[in-house]
Structure formats: C-alpha cells, structure tokens
Short mmCIF file of C-alpha atoms in Angstrom, two decimals:
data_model
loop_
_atom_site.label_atom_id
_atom_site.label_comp_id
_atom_site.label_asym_id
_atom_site.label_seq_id
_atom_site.Cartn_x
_atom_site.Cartn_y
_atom_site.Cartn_z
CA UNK A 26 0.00 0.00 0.00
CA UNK A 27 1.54 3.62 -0.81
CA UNK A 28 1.79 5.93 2.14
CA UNK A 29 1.51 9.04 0.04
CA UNK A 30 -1.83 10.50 0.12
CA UNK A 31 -1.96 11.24 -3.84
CA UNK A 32 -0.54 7.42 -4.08
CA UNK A 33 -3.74 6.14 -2.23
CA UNK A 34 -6.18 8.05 -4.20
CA UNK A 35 -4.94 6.75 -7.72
CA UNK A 36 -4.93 3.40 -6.09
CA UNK A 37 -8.76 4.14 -5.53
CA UNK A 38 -9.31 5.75 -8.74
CA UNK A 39 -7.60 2.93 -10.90
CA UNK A 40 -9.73 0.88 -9.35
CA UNK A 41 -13.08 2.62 -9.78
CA UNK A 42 -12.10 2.79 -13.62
CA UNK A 43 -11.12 -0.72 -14.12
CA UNK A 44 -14.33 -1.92 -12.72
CA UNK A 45 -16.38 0.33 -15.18
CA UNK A 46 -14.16 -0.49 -18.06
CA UNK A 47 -14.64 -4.31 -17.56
CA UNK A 48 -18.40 -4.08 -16.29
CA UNK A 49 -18.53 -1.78 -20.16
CA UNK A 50 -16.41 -4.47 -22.24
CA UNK A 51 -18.32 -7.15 -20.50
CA UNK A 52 -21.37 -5.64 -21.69
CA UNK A 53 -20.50 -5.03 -25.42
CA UNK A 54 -19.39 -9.32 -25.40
CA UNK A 55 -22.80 -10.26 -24.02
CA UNK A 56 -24.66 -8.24 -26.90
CA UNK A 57 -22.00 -9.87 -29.35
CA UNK A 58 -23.64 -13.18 -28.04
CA UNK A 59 -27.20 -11.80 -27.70
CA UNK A 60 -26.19 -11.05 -31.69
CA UNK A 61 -25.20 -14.51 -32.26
CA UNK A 62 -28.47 -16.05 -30.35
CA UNK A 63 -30.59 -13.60 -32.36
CA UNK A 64 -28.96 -14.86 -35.70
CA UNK A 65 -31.01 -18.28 -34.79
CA UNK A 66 -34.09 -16.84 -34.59
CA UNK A 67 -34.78 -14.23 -37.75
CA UNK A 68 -33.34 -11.44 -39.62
CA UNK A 69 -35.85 -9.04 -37.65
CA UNK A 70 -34.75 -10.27 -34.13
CA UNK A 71 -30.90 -10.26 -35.61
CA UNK A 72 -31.50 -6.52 -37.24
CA UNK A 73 -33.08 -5.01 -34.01
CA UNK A 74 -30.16 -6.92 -32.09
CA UNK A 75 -27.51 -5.18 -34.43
CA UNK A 76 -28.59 -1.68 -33.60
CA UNK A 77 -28.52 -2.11 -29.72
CA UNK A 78 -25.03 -3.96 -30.34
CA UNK A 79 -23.69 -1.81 -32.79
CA UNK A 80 -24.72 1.27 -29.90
CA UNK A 81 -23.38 -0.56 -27.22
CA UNK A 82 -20.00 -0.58 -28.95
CA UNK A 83 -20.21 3.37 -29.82
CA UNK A 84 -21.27 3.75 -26.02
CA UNK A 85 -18.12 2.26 -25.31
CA UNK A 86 -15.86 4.15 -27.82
CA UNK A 87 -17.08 7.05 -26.38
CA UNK A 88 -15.83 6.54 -23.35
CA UNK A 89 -11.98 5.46 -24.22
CA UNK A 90 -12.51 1.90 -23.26
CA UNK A 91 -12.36 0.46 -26.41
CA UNK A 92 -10.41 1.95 -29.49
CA UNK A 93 -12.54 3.32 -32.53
CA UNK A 94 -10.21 0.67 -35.15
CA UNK A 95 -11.26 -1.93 -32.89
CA UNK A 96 -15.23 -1.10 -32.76
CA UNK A 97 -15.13 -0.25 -36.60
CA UNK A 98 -13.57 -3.74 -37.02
CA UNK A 99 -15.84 -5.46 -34.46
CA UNK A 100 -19.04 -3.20 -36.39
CA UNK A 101 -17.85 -4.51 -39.72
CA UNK A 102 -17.15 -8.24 -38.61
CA UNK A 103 -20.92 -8.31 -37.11
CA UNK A 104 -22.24 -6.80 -40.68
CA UNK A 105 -20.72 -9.25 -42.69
CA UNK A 106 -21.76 -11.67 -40.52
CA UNK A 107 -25.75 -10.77 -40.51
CA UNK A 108 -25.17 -10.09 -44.60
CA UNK A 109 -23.78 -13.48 -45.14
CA UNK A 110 -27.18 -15.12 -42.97
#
C-alpha cells in the first residue's frame, strides 16, 4: 500500500475505472452473443439486435474503453456476418 496520500487516491481511482471499463467491455461481449443467439431466430430479431449492439459498442468508444479501429472492425465483422445469414 503507498503511504503518500496522492498514491492512495490513484490506487482508488484505478480501481473505480477498471471496474467500469470491464463491467462496459463485459457488456458489449454479451450483446455480441445476444447477436449470435438472435442470428437463430430471424433477420428481424438479428436486425433489431444489431442496432442495440452496434450502440453498445459506440457507447463504449465514447468513453476510451475500447479503441474506434477496434469497434469499426468489431461493427464490420458483425455486418458481414448478418449479410452473409
């Protein structure tokens, strides 16, 4: 444990962020497999499911937890993926 006062409040603060960054990220994976579930059932379940995932991953962009390459790439990979179904 640091003893400097400053120390101890990034300690604190490091952790607030990495629980919000993983509870975030944990998020965007479960609509990725609410995506995949939806692909099952129809192209209007899969569509509406695309739009919340597809925000989900902008939600998280916007808040520096994931980079914007890596949503773009994640956006595109879901696309092709409902196209090709």
């Amino acid at each position: 444990m640091p003893n400097i006062q400053s120390a101890k409040k990034r300690v604190k603060v490091s952790e607030t962020k990495n629980l919000r960054n993983r509870m975030v990220k944990s998020g965007v994976k479960t609509s990725i497999r609410k995506l995949n579930a939806a692909m099952t059932e129809g192209a209007d379940a899969a569509a509406t499911q695309y739009v919340a995932t597809t925000s989900a991953i902008d939600k998280a962009v916007a808040k520096g937890i994931i980079h914007k390459n890596a949503a773009n790439r994640k956006k595109a990979r879901l696309a092709k993926m409902i196209a090709k179904a």
